[in-house]
PDB file of C-alpha atoms in Angstrom:
ATOM      1  CA  UNK A   1      -0.116  -0.112  -0.046  1.00 45.00           C
ATOM      2  CA  UNK A   2       1.016   3.464  -0.728  1.00 46.00           C
ATOM      3  CA  UNK A   3       2.021   5.865   2.207  1.00 44.00           C
ATOM      4  CA  UNK A   4       0.040   9.112   2.649  1.00 45.00           C
ATOM      5  CA  UNK A   5       2.215  12.056   3.342  1.00 47.00           C
ATOM      6  CA  UNK A   6       0.706  15.297   4.138  1.00 46.00           C
ATOM      7  CA  UNK A   7       2.783  18.323   3.999  1.00 49.00           C
ATOM      8  CA  UNK A   8       1.083  20.747   6.782  1.00 45.00           C
ATOM      9  CA  UNK A   9       3.210  23.759   5.257  1.00 46.00           C
ATOM     10  CA  UNK A  10       1.711  23.744   2.160  1.00 47.00           C
ATOM     11  CA  UNK A  11      -2.007  23.690   3.401  1.00 46.00           C
ATOM     12  CA  UNK A  12      -2.331  27.643   3.229  1.00 47.00           C
ATOM     13  CA  UNK A  13      -0.849  27.695  -0.045  1.00 63.00           C
ATOM     14  CA  UNK A  14      -2.959  25.147  -1.779  1.00 79.00           C
ATOM     15  CA  UNK A  15      -6.383  25.660  -3.305  1.00 86.00           C
ATOM     16  CA  UNK A  16      -9.428  23.563  -1.409  1.00 89.00           C
ATOM     17  CA  UNK A  17     -10.945  21.058  -3.263  1.00 90.00           C
ATOM     18  CA  UNK A  18     -14.156  23.075  -3.418  1.00 89.00           C
ATOM     19  CA  UNK A  19     -12.171  25.888  -5.260  1.00 91.00           C
ATOM     20  CA  UNK A  20     -10.694  23.536  -7.656  1.00 93.00           C
ATOM     21  CA  UNK A  21     -14.219  22.066  -8.440  1.00 92.00           C
ATOM     22  CA  UNK A  22     -15.419  25.551  -8.749  1.00 92.00           C
ATOM     23  CA  UNK A  23     -12.516  26.566 -11.221  1.00 91.00           C
ATOM     24  CA  UNK A  24     -13.509  23.667 -13.252  1.00 91.00           C
ATOM     25  CA  UNK A  25     -17.059  23.832 -13.291  1.00 89.00           C
ATOM     26  CA  UNK A  26     -17.252  27.523 -14.354  1.00 90.00           C
ATOM     27  CA  UNK A  27     -14.026  27.832 -16.374  1.00 88.00           C
ATOM     28  CA  UNK A  28     -13.613  24.177 -17.391  1.00 87.00           C
ATOM     29  CA  UNK A  29      -9.917  24.408 -16.258  1.00 87.00           C
ATOM     30  CA  UNK A  30      -8.702  20.736 -16.876  1.00 88.00           C
ATOM     31  CA  UNK A  31      -5.688  21.670 -14.674  1.00 90.00           C
ATOM     32  CA  UNK A  32      -7.780  22.232 -11.809  1.00 91.00           C
ATOM     33  CA  UNK A  33      -9.648  18.982 -12.269  1.00 92.00           C
ATOM     34  CA  UNK A  34      -6.440  17.200 -12.681  1.00 91.00           C
ATOM     35  CA  UNK A  35      -5.012  18.452  -9.574  1.00 93.00           C
ATOM     36  CA  UNK A  36      -8.362  17.125  -7.909  1.00 93.00           C
ATOM     37  CA  UNK A  37      -7.694  13.559  -9.698  1.00 93.00           C
ATOM     38  CA  UNK A  38      -4.108  13.708  -8.272  1.00 93.00           C
ATOM     39  CA  UNK A  39      -5.098  14.696  -4.839  1.00 92.00           C
ATOM     40  CA  UNK A  40      -7.588  11.854  -4.344  1.00 93.00           C
ATOM     41  CA  UNK A  41      -7.082   9.281  -6.916  1.00 93.00           C
ATOM     42  CA  UNK A  42      -4.969   6.881  -4.641  1.00 93.00           C
ATOM     43  CA  UNK A  43      -7.688   7.199  -1.963  1.00 93.00           C
ATOM     44  CA  UNK A  44     -10.580   6.223  -4.437  1.00 93.00           C
ATOM     45  CA  UNK A  45      -8.505   3.486  -5.923  1.00 94.00           C
ATOM     46  CA  UNK A  46      -7.716   1.825  -2.727  1.00 93.00           C
ATOM     47  CA  UNK A  47     -11.606   1.932  -1.562  1.00 92.00           C
ATOM     48  CA  UNK A  48     -12.256   0.352  -5.201  1.00 93.00           C
ATOM     49  CA  UNK A  49      -9.574  -2.201  -4.831  1.00 93.00           C
ATOM     50  CA  UNK A  50     -10.513  -2.985  -1.224  1.00 92.00           C
ATOM     51  CA  UNK A  51     -14.004  -3.862  -2.031  1.00 92.00           C
ATOM     52  CA  UNK A  52     -13.525  -5.366  -5.405  1.00 91.00           C
ATOM     53  CA  UNK A  53     -10.252  -7.073  -4.770  1.00 89.00           C
ATOM     54  CA  UNK A  54      -9.371  -6.988  -8.433  1.00 87.00           C
ATOM     55  CA  UNK A  55      -7.076  -4.289 -10.047  1.00 87.00           C
ATOM     56  CA  UNK A  56      -9.000  -4.062 -13.309  1.00 83.00           C
ATOM     57  CA  UNK A  57     -12.458  -3.649 -11.884  1.00 86.00           C
ATOM     58  CA  UNK A  58     -10.979  -1.125  -9.266  1.00 90.00           C
ATOM     59  CA  UNK A  59      -9.813   0.968 -12.577  1.00 88.00           C
ATOM     60  CA  UNK A  60     -13.022   0.992 -13.843  1.00 85.00           C
ATOM     61  CA  UNK A  61     -14.498   2.152 -10.455  1.00 90.00           C
ATOM     62  CA  UNK A  62     -12.159   4.811 -10.210  1.00 92.00           C
ATOM     63  CA  UNK A  63     -12.878   6.082 -13.787  1.00 88.00           C
ATOM     64  CA  UNK A  64     -16.600   6.043 -12.830  1.00 87.00           C
ATOM     65  CA  UNK A  65     -16.334   7.942  -9.775  1.00 92.00           C
ATOM     66  CA  UNK A  66     -14.361  10.908 -11.216  1.00 92.00           C
ATOM     67  CA  UNK A  67     -16.633  10.947 -14.208  1.00 90.00           C
ATOM     68  CA  UNK A  68     -19.456  11.557 -11.937  1.00 90.00           C
ATOM     69  CA  UNK A  69     -17.241  14.110 -10.274  1.00 93.00           C
ATOM     70  CA  UNK A  70     -16.923  15.969 -13.512  1.00 90.00           C
ATOM     71  CA  UNK A  71     -20.532  15.927 -14.151  1.00 89.00           C
ATOM     72  CA  UNK A  72     -21.340  16.883 -10.518  1.00 91.00           C
ATOM     73  CA  UNK A  73     -18.465  19.347 -10.233  1.00 91.00           C
ATOM     74  CA  UNK A  74     -20.896  22.443  -9.411  1.00 91.00           C
ATOM     75  CA  UNK A  75     -22.877  20.770  -6.598  1.00 92.00           C
ATOM     76  CA  UNK A  76     -19.989  18.881  -5.000  1.00 92.00           C
ATOM     77  CA  UNK A  77     -17.921  21.984  -4.793  1.00 90.00           C
ATOM     78  CA  UNK A  78     -20.263  23.084  -1.988  1.00 89.00           C
ATOM     79  CA  UNK A  79     -20.299  19.767  -0.527  1.00 87.00           C
ATOM     80  CA  UNK A  80     -18.904  19.895   3.371  1.00 85.00           C
ATOM     81  CA  UNK A  81     -16.495  17.163   2.350  1.00 88.00           C
ATOM     82  CA  UNK A  82     -15.183  16.102  -0.926  1.00 91.00           C
ATOM     83  CA  UNK A  83     -13.549  13.286   0.304  1.00 91.00           C
ATOM     84  CA  UNK A  84     -16.782  11.980   1.947  1.00 91.00           C
ATOM     85  CA  UNK A  85     -18.560  12.440  -1.617  1.00 94.00           C
ATOM     86  CA  UNK A  86     -15.865  10.323  -3.156  1.00 94.00           C
ATOM     87  CA  UNK A  87     -16.141   7.743  -0.507  1.00 93.00           C
ATOM     88  CA  UNK A  88     -19.563   7.486  -0.820  1.00 92.00           C
ATOM     89  CA  UNK A  89     -19.364   7.709  -4.730  1.00 92.00           C
ATOM     90  CA  UNK A  90     -16.631   4.874  -4.798  1.00 93.00           C
ATOM     91  CA  UNK A  91     -18.948   2.852  -2.677  1.00 93.00           C
ATOM     92  CA  UNK A  92     -21.866   3.052  -5.200  1.00 91.00           C
ATOM     93  CA  UNK A  93     -19.555   2.316  -8.190  1.00 90.00           C
ATOM     94  CA  UNK A  94     -18.127  -0.719  -6.719  1.00 93.00           C
ATOM     95  CA  UNK A  95     -21.510  -1.925  -5.409  1.00 91.00           C
ATOM     96  CA  UNK A  96     -22.802  -1.907  -9.069  1.00 87.00           C
ATOM     97  CA  UNK A  97     -19.778  -3.356 -10.190  1.00 87.00           C
ATOM     98  CA  UNK A  98     -20.266  -6.339  -7.788  1.00 89.00           C
ATOM     99  CA  UNK A  99     -23.824  -6.472  -8.534  1.00 86.00           C
ATOM    100  CA  UNK A 100     -23.133  -7.243 -11.964  1.00 79.00           C
ATOM    101  CA  UNK A 101     -20.353  -9.638 -11.463  1.00 80.00           C
ATOM    102  CA  UNK A 102     -23.007 -11.530  -9.390  1.00 83.00           C
ATOM    103  CA  UNK A 103     -25.439 -11.457 -11.953  1.00 76.00           C
ATOM    104  CA  UNK A 104     -23.019 -13.011 -14.300  1.00 72.00           C
ATOM    105  CA  UNK A 105     -21.944 -15.650 -12.154  1.00 75.00           C
ATOM    106  CA  UNK A 106     -25.524 -16.468 -11.722  1.00 73.00           C
ATOM    107  CA  UNK A 107     -26.108 -16.636 -15.319  1.00 68.00           C
ATOM    108  CA  UNK A 108     -23.087 -18.776 -15.645  1.00 67.00           C
ATOM    109  CA  UNK A 109     -24.411 -21.279 -13.171  1.00 70.00           C
ATOM    110  CA  UNK A 110     -27.600 -21.360 -14.933  1.00 67.00           C
ATOM    111  CA  UNK A 111     -25.893 -21.952 -18.303  1.00 62.00           C
ATOM    112  CA  UNK A 112     -23.897 -24.790 -16.652  1.00 61.00           C
ATOM    113  CA  UNK A 113     -26.458 -26.598 -14.590  1.00 54.00           C
ATOM    114  CA  UNK A 114     -24.066 -29.308 -13.393  1.00 53.00           C
ATOM    115  CA  UNK A 115     -22.569 -26.693 -11.406  1.00 51.00           C
ATOM    116  CA  UNK A 116     -19.101 -27.178 -12.728  1.00 49.00           C
ATOM    117  CA  UNK A 117     -18.364 -23.277 -12.338  1.00 47.00           C
ATOM    118  CA  UNK A 118     -17.380 -22.495  -8.730  1.00 46.00           C
ATOM    119  CA  UNK A 119     -17.019 -19.086  -7.423  1.00 49.00           C
ATOM    120  CA  UNK A 120     -13.653 -17.613  -7.409  1.00 42.00           C
ATOM    121  CA  UNK A 121     -11.478 -18.517  -4.450  1.00 35.00           C
ATOM    122  CA  UNK A 122     -11.137 -15.355  -2.161  1.00 34.00           C
ATOM    123  CA  UNK A 123      -7.669 -14.184  -0.885  1.00 28.00           C
ATOM    124  CA  UNK A 124      -7.067 -14.566   2.787  1.00 29.00           C
ATOM    125  CA  UNK A 125      -7.288 -10.791   3.566  1.00 34.00           C
ATOM    126  CA  UNK A 126      -7.685  -9.050   7.163  1.00 61.00           C
ATOM    127  CA  UNK A 127     -11.158  -9.057   8.378  1.00 74.00           C
ATOM    128  CA  UNK A 128     -11.168  -5.358   9.080  1.00 77.00           C
ATOM    129  CA  UNK A 129     -10.280  -4.721   5.172  1.00 74.00           C
ATOM    130  CA  UNK A 130     -13.147  -6.734   3.904  1.00 77.00           C
ATOM    131  CA  UNK A 131     -15.840  -4.973   5.816  1.00 83.00           C
ATOM    132  CA  UNK A 132     -14.320  -1.470   6.436  1.00 81.00           C
ATOM    133  CA  UNK A 133     -16.127   0.401   3.557  1.00 83.00           C
ATOM    134  CA  UNK A 134     -19.383  -1.158   4.318  1.00 87.00           C
ATOM    135  CA  UNK A 135     -19.135  -0.246   8.121  1.00 85.00           C
ATOM    136  CA  UNK A 136     -17.972   3.370   7.124  1.00 88.00           C
ATOM    137  CA  UNK A 137     -21.358   3.659   4.841  1.00 90.00           C
ATOM    138  CA  UNK A 138     -23.322   2.711   7.836  1.00 89.00           C
ATOM    139  CA  UNK A 139     -21.953   5.370   9.736  1.00 90.00           C
ATOM    140  CA  UNK A 140     -23.807   9.096   9.894  1.00 89.00           C
ATOM    141  CA  UNK A 141     -22.134  11.435   7.434  1.00 88.00           C
ATOM    142  CA  UNK A 142     -20.865  13.695   9.955  1.00 85.00           C
ATOM    143  CA  UNK A 143     -19.297  10.684  11.717  1.00 88.00           C
ATOM    144  CA  UNK A 144     -18.039   9.534   8.514  1.00 89.00           C
ATOM    145  CA  UNK A 145     -16.347  12.497   7.308  1.00 87.00           C
ATOM    146  CA  UNK A 146     -14.729  13.081  10.829  1.00 88.00           C
ATOM    147  CA  UNK A 147     -12.980   9.557  10.419  1.00 89.00           C
ATOM    148  CA  UNK A 148     -11.944   9.981   6.669  1.00 90.00           C
ATOM    149  CA  UNK A 149     -10.592  13.412   7.379  1.00 89.00           C
ATOM    150  CA  UNK A 150      -8.518  12.513  10.674  1.00 89.00           C
ATOM    151  CA  UNK A 151      -7.563   8.838   9.116  1.00 86.00           C
ATOM    152  CA  UNK A 152      -7.502   8.853   5.560  1.00 88.00           C
ATOM    153  CA  UNK A 153      -6.967  12.634   4.655  1.00 86.00           C
ATOM    154  CA  UNK A 154      -4.269  13.182   7.725  1.00 85.00           C
ATOM    155  CA  UNK A 155      -6.064  16.587   8.683  1.00 87.00           C
ATOM    156  CA  UNK A 156      -5.225  18.068  12.025  1.00 84.00           C
ATOM    157  CA  UNK A 157      -7.962  18.389  14.673  1.00 82.00           C
ATOM    158  CA  UNK A 158      -7.555  22.394  13.956  1.00 79.00           C
ATOM    159  CA  UNK A 159      -8.234  21.801  10.257  1.00 84.00           C
ATOM    160  CA  UNK A 160     -11.190  19.419  10.914  1.00 87.00           C
ATOM    161  CA  UNK A 161     -12.444  22.018  13.302  1.00 82.00           C
ATOM    162  CA  UNK A 162     -12.328  24.688  10.849  1.00 82.00           C
ATOM    163  CA  UNK A 163     -14.043  22.987   8.284  1.00 83.00           C
ATOM    164  CA  UNK A 164     -16.867  21.724  10.743  1.00 80.00           C
ATOM    165  CA  UNK A 165     -16.893  25.307  12.529  1.00 82.00           C
ATOM    166  CA  UNK A 166     -15.896  23.498  15.565  1.00 79.00           C
ATOM    167  CA  UNK A 167     -12.972  24.551  18.131  1.00 80.00           C
ATOM    168  CA  UNK A 168     -10.196  22.056  18.020  1.00 77.00           C
ATOM    169  CA  UNK A 169     -11.150  20.252  21.365  1.00 78.00           C
ATOM    170  CA  UNK A 170     -14.754  19.532  19.785  1.00 80.00           C
ATOM    171  CA  UNK A 171     -13.296  18.271  16.519  1.00 84.00           C
ATOM    172  CA  UNK A 172     -11.189  15.883  18.683  1.00 85.00           C
ATOM    173  CA  UNK A 173     -14.258  14.588  20.400  1.00 86.00           C
ATOM    174  CA  UNK A 174     -16.307  14.354  17.442  1.00 88.00           C
ATOM    175  CA  UNK A 175     -13.377  12.000  15.755  1.00 90.00           C
ATOM    176  CA  UNK A 176     -13.220   9.978  18.921  1.00 88.00           C
ATOM    177  CA  UNK A 177     -16.883   9.519  18.911  1.00 89.00           C
ATOM    178  CA  UNK A 178     -16.910   8.484  15.360  1.00 89.00           C
ATOM    179  CA  UNK A 179     -13.854   6.169  15.794  1.00 88.00           C
ATOM    180  CA  UNK A 180     -15.974   4.464  18.676  1.00 87.00           C
ATOM    181  CA  UNK A 181     -19.140   4.103  16.671  1.00 90.00           C
ATOM    182  CA  UNK A 182     -16.758   2.650  13.912  1.00 87.00           C
ATOM    183  CA  UNK A 183     -15.088  -0.044  16.146  1.00 86.00           C
ATOM    184  CA  UNK A 184     -18.669  -0.828  17.694  1.00 87.00           C
ATOM    185  CA  UNK A 185     -19.931  -1.743  14.222  1.00 87.00           C
ATOM    186  CA  UNK A 186     -16.856  -3.475  13.185  1.00 85.00           C
ATOM    187  CA  UNK A 187     -17.457  -5.723  16.465  1.00 84.00           C
ATOM    188  CA  UNK A 188     -21.056  -6.464  15.132  1.00 86.00           C
ATOM    189  CA  UNK A 189     -19.357  -8.268  12.062  1.00 84.00           C
ATOM    190  CA  UNK A 190     -17.115 -10.010  14.364  1.00 82.00           C
ATOM    191  CA  UNK A 191     -14.216  -7.866  14.059  1.00 78.00           C
ATOM    192  CA  UNK A 192     -12.633  -6.900  17.406  1.00 79.00           C
ATOM    193  CA  UNK A 193     -10.298  -4.294  17.932  1.00 76.00           C
ATOM    194  CA  UNK A 194      -9.297  -1.656  20.505  1.00 75.00           C
ATOM    195  CA  UNK A 195      -9.861   2.195  19.543  1.00 74.00           C
ATOM    196  CA  UNK A 196      -5.976   2.575  19.517  1.00 76.00           C
ATOM    197  CA  UNK A 197      -5.159  -0.361  17.261  1.00 78.00           C
ATOM    198  CA  UNK A 198      -8.092   0.807  14.881  1.00 79.00           C
ATOM    199  CA  UNK A 199      -6.760   4.294  14.893  1.00 77.00           C
ATOM    200  CA  UNK A 200      -3.331   3.139  14.155  1.00 78.00           C
ATOM    201  CA  UNK A 201      -4.575   0.575  11.471  1.00 77.00           C
ATOM    202  CA  UNK A 202      -6.976   3.045   9.503  1.00 81.00           C
ATOM    203  CA  UNK A 203      -4.254   5.053   7.832  1.00 78.00           C
ATOM    204  CA  UNK A 204      -2.729   2.152   6.357  1.00 74.00           C
ATOM    205  CA  UNK A 205      -6.006   1.673   4.166  1.00 76.00           C
ATOM    206  CA  UNK A 206      -5.920   5.418   2.970  1.00 77.00           C
ATOM    207  CA  UNK A 207      -4.200   4.674  -0.257  1.00 77.00           C
ATOM    208  CA  UNK A 208      -2.859   2.330  -2.876  1.00 75.00           C
ATOM    209  CA  UNK A 209       0.036   2.454  -5.447  1.00 79.00           C
ATOM    210  CA  UNK A 210      -1.795   3.784  -8.337  1.00 79.00           C
ATOM    211  CA  UNK A 211      -1.030   2.084 -11.727  1.00 83.00           C
ATOM    212  CA  UNK A 212       0.953   4.062 -14.148  1.00 80.00           C
ATOM    213  CA  UNK A 213      -1.276   6.079 -16.320  1.00 84.00           C
ATOM    214  CA  UNK A 214      -4.377   6.002 -14.569  1.00 85.00           C
ATOM    215  CA  UNK A 215      -4.491   9.580 -13.350  1.00 84.00           C
ATOM    216  CA  UNK A 216      -4.129  10.974 -16.772  1.00 86.00           C
ATOM    217  CA  UNK A 217      -6.468   8.536 -18.411  1.00 85.00           C
ATOM    218  CA  UNK A 218      -9.018   9.077 -15.555  1.00 85.00           C
ATOM    219  CA  UNK A 219      -8.961  13.139 -15.963  1.00 86.00           C
ATOM    220  CA  UNK A 220      -9.093  12.862 -19.904  1.00 82.00           C
ATOM    221  CA  UNK A 221     -12.034  10.583 -19.544  1.00 82.00           C
ATOM    222  CA  UNK A 222     -13.910  12.713 -17.166  1.00 84.00           C
ATOM    223  CA  UNK A 223     -13.180  15.776 -19.138  1.00 81.00           C
ATOM    224  CA  UNK A 224     -14.222  14.338 -22.386  1.00 81.00           C
ATOM    225  CA  UNK A 225     -17.476  13.091 -20.681  1.00 79.00           C
ATOM    226  CA  UNK A 226     -18.735  16.567 -20.611  1.00 79.00           C
ATOM    227  CA  UNK A 227     -18.620  16.834 -24.368  1.00 67.00           C
ATOM    228  CA  UNK A 228     -22.240  16.617 -24.321  1.00 55.00           C
ATOM    229  CA  UNK A 229     -22.416  12.938 -24.512  1.00 51.00           C
ATOM    230  CA  UNK A 230     -22.750  12.756 -28.318  1.00 48.00           C
ATOM    231  CA  UNK A 231     -19.382  13.455 -29.711  1.00 51.00           C
ATOM    232  CA  UNK A 232     -17.464  10.389 -31.085  1.00 51.00           C
ATOM    233  CA  UNK A 233     -14.757  10.772 -28.542  1.00 53.00           C
ATOM    234  CA  UNK A 234     -17.469  10.879 -25.543  1.00 51.00           C
ATOM    235  CA  UNK A 235     -19.098   7.817 -26.996  1.00 48.00           C
ATOM    236  CA  UNK A 236     -16.180   6.134 -27.269  1.00 54.00           C
ATOM    237  CA  UNK A 237     -14.952   6.811 -23.833  1.00 51.00           C
ATOM    238  CA  UNK A 238     -18.465   5.828 -22.562  1.00 48.00           C
ATOM    239  CA  UNK A 239     -18.347   2.164 -23.827  1.00 47.00           C
ATOM    240  CA  UNK A 240     -14.698   1.387 -22.992  1.00 54.00           C
ATOM    241  CA  UNK A 241     -13.230   0.185 -19.903  1.00 55.00           C
ATOM    242  CA  UNK A 242     -10.627   1.983 -18.109  1.00 56.00           C
ATOM    243  CA  UNK A 243      -8.100  -0.920 -18.187  1.00 55.00           C
ATOM    244  CA  UNK A 244      -8.583  -0.936 -21.964  1.00 58.00           C
ATOM    245  CA  UNK A 245      -8.162   2.658 -22.115  1.00 54.00           C
ATOM    246  CA  UNK A 246      -4.636   2.419 -20.480  1.00 55.00           C
ATOM    247  CA  UNK A 247      -3.788  -0.549 -22.526  1.00 55.00           C
ATOM    248  CA  UNK A 248      -4.993   1.184 -25.442  1.00 56.00           C
ATOM    249  CA  UNK A 249      -3.978   4.979 -24.920  1.00 52.00           C
ATOM    250  CA  UNK A 250      -2.598   4.651 -28.561  1.00 50.00           C
ATOM    251  CA  UNK A 251      -6.020   4.304 -29.830  1.00 53.00           C
ATOM    252  CA  UNK A 252      -7.033   7.697 -28.240  1.00 54.00           C
ATOM    253  CA  UNK A 253      -3.928   9.314 -30.120  1.00 52.00           C
ATOM    254  CA  UNK A 254      -5.219   7.673 -33.193  1.00 52.00           C
ATOM    255  CA  UNK A 255      -8.911   8.798 -32.803  1.00 57.00           C
ATOM    256  CA  UNK A 256      -7.599  12.410 -32.427  1.00 58.00           C
ATOM    257  CA  UNK A 257      -5.808  11.982 -35.292  1.00 58.00           C
ATOM    258  CA  UNK A 258      -8.797  10.592 -37.460  1.00 61.00           C
ATOM    259  CA  UNK A 259     -10.956  13.267 -35.987  1.00 63.00           C
ATOM    260  CA  UNK A 260      -8.523  15.987 -37.340  1.00 60.00           C
ATOM    261  CA  UNK A 261      -8.204  14.165 -40.506  1.00 65.00           C
ATOM    262  CA  UNK A 262     -12.175  13.865 -40.815  1.00 62.00           C
ATOM    263  CA  UNK A 263     -12.142  17.757 -40.125  1.00 64.00           C
ATOM    264  CA  UNK A 264      -9.541  18.525 -42.506  1.00 62.00           C
ATOM    265  CA  UNK A 265     -11.483  16.280 -45.142  1.00 68.00           C
ATOM    266  CA  UNK A 266     -14.558  17.984 -44.561  1.00 71.00           C
ATOM    267  CA  UNK A 267     -12.916  21.332 -45.018  1.00 74.00           C
ATOM    268  CA  UNK A 268     -11.313  20.205 -48.512  1.00 71.00           C
ATOM    269  CA  UNK A 269     -14.913  18.810 -49.444  1.00 76.00           C
ATOM    270  CA  UNK A 270     -16.326  22.592 -48.701  1.00 78.00           C
ATOM    271  CA  UNK A 271     -13.383  23.941 -50.415  1.00 73.00           C
ATOM    272  CA  UNK A 272     -14.111  21.673 -53.603  1.00 73.00           C
ATOM    273  CA  UNK A 273     -17.602  22.335 -53.664  1.00 78.00           C
ATOM    274  CA  UNK A 274     -17.040  26.224 -53.555  1.00 76.00           C
ATOM    275  CA  UNK A 275     -14.604  25.720 -56.434  1.00 71.00           C
ATOM    276  CA  UNK A 276     -17.097  23.786 -58.511  1.00 77.00           C
ATOM    277  CA  UNK A 277     -19.819  26.341 -57.742  1.00 78.00           C
ATOM    278  CA  UNK A 278     -17.456  29.006 -59.029  1.00 76.00           C
ATOM    279  CA  UNK A 279     -16.597  27.178 -62.207  1.00 74.00           C
ATOM    280  CA  UNK A 280     -20.168  26.437 -62.726  1.00 80.00           C
ATOM    281  CA  UNK A 281     -21.104  30.087 -62.694  1.00 77.00           C
ATOM    282  CA  UNK A 282     -17.956  31.189 -64.897  1.00 73.00           C
ATOM    283  CA  UNK A 283     -19.139  28.240 -67.420  1.00 83.00           C
ATOM    284  CA  UNK A 284     -22.578  30.015 -67.420  1.00 80.00           C
ATOM    285  CA  UNK A 285     -21.010  33.421 -67.963  1.00 78.00           C
ATOM    286  CA  UNK A 286     -19.192  32.354 -70.930  1.00 73.00           C
ATOM    287  CA  UNK A 287     -22.312  30.761 -72.211  1.00 79.00           C
ATOM    288  CA  UNK A 288     -24.323  34.137 -71.983  1.00 78.00           C
ATOM    289  CA  UNK A 289     -21.296  35.886 -73.759  1.00 76.00           C
ATOM    290  CA  UNK A 290     -21.447  33.308 -76.423  1.00 78.00           C
ATOM    291  CA  UNK A 291     -25.062  33.772 -76.933  1.00 80.00           C
ATOM    292  CA  UNK A 292     -24.749  37.376 -76.990  1.00 79.00           C
ATOM    293  CA  UNK A 293     -22.135  37.076 -79.674  1.00 79.00           C
ATOM    294  CA  UNK A 294     -24.607  34.662 -81.774  1.00 81.00           C
ATOM    295  CA  UNK A 295     -27.219  37.175 -81.437  1.00 82.00           C
ATOM    296  CA  UNK A 296     -24.899  40.007 -82.672  1.00 80.00           C
ATOM    297  CA  UNK A 297     -23.717  37.899 -85.313  1.00 80.00           C
ATOM    298  CA  UNK A 298     -27.353  37.114 -86.399  1.00 84.00           C
ATOM    299  CA  UNK A 299     -28.259  40.809 -86.206  1.00 82.00           C
ATOM    300  CA  UNK A 300     -25.179  41.764 -88.256  1.00 82.00           C
ATOM    301  CA  UNK A 301     -25.950  39.167 -90.775  1.00 85.00           C
ATOM    302  CA  UNK A 302     -29.368  40.295 -90.911  1.00 82.00           C
ATOM    303  CA  UNK A 303     -28.476  44.013 -91.429  1.00 82.00           C
ATOM    304  CA  UNK A 304     -26.025  42.945 -94.324  1.00 82.00           C
ATOM    305  CA  UNK A 305     -28.785  40.821 -96.164  1.00 79.00           C
ATOM    306  CA  UNK A 306     -31.434  43.656 -95.858  1.00 78.00           C
ATOM    307  CA  UNK A 307     -28.836  46.064 -97.250  1.00 77.00           C
ATOM    308  CA  UNK A 308     -28.010  43.847-100.151  1.00 77.00           C
ATOM    309  CA  UNK A 309     -31.699  43.390-100.789  1.00 77.00           C
ATOM    310  CA  UNK A 310     -32.203  46.871-100.782  1.00 75.00           C
ATOM    311  CA  UNK A 311     -29.345  48.020-103.086  1.00 73.00           C
ATOM    312  CA  UNK A 312     -30.378  45.144-105.534  1.00 71.00           C
ATOM    313  CA  UNK A 313     -34.153  46.928-105.535  1.00 67.00           C
ATOM    314  CA  UNK A 314     -32.765  49.853-106.200  1.00 66.00           C
ATOM    315  CA  UNK A 315     -30.648  48.969-109.295  1.00 64.00           C
ATOM    316  CA  UNK A 316     -33.699  47.293-110.926  1.00 59.00           C
ATOM    317  CA  UNK A 317     -35.977  50.584-110.929  1.00 58.00           C
ATOM    318  CA  UNK A 318     -33.270  52.647-112.379  1.00 55.00           C
ATOM    319  CA  UNK A 319     -32.677  50.595-115.590  1.00 51.00           C
ATOM    320  CA  UNK A 320     -33.746  52.701-119.001  1.00 53.00           C
ATOM    321  CA  UNK A 321     -36.467  51.197-121.239  1.00 51.00           C
ATOM    322  CA  UNK A 322     -35.540  49.302-124.609  1.00 49.00           C
ATOM    323  CA  UNK A 323     -37.003  50.461-127.656  1.00 48.00           C
ATOM    324  CA  UNK A 324     -37.449  47.829-130.496  1.00 49.00           C
ATOM    325  CA  UNK A 325     -35.491  48.402-133.628  1.00 48.00           C
ATOM    326  CA  UNK A 326     -38.152  46.686-135.821  1.00 52.00           C
ATOM    327  CA  UNK A 327     -41.268  49.240-136.302  1.00 51.00           C
ATOM    328  CA  UNK A 328     -44.705  47.658-135.972  1.00 50.00           C
ATOM    329  CA  UNK A 329     -46.206  46.245-139.225  1.00 46.00           C
TER     330      UNK A 329
END
């Protein structure tokens, strides 16, 4: 598991999650969303992997969470705790995936009535790891966010108090009460632990080592999902799992090239159509000039013929009368 480091010297200079989400919602600032992803992807992936126990499915769940965050950025920006929203969303995403996996197994069993397909063997994990996220979801929002802020985000009691509008001592009491409730719910599931041991164990579940390239793919996928849902890229991403996106990152580059080529080809087709229209207009102008020339030639010929006829008529009328040389008998 990864180690979650928290540098308190940067707290005052870093933008809050809410500010970053507002920048993204209002300005479509991809850089702000990338910071949110970098800041929390380890946590979301850890929750997903802990619940699904499958790295490929966990990647898909992580992608789904951040796509949902991109679409709801404006409303989540005003939430009391972004990490609380992310945890709840990760639980929803993984629950949907687990339901889908269960339905698939049921179909497989029905298809093989002899029961030759058995459920996959589960690895021997710590009991607390198996039920942790379900138990966290059973807590009230206030208790769950207190636990997440203290043991997963590594916030000080002063910072927790400031976000909840409590004094530092009140924040400490809130966290301790929430931790006690978490321990009680774990005991109901057969997992016993002291409060001290539980508090020491929780930070180890905060993060998992994120697969290379996942943050970039998640960011791009979430941002492109806002392209109206009708574009080629948005449709492509909607039907392609995150694991396939990572292994097929080159396909996205090819898709971009194809989109550019399509745009360029469309522009050329428009230019060609315009050129054809201009050529047609020019041909029509030439035909009109030829017609005018033919009319002029016909008029000239008619004038020439008329003049010749008139000249011939005048010549006939002016000829002298011929007197016969032989007198009449």
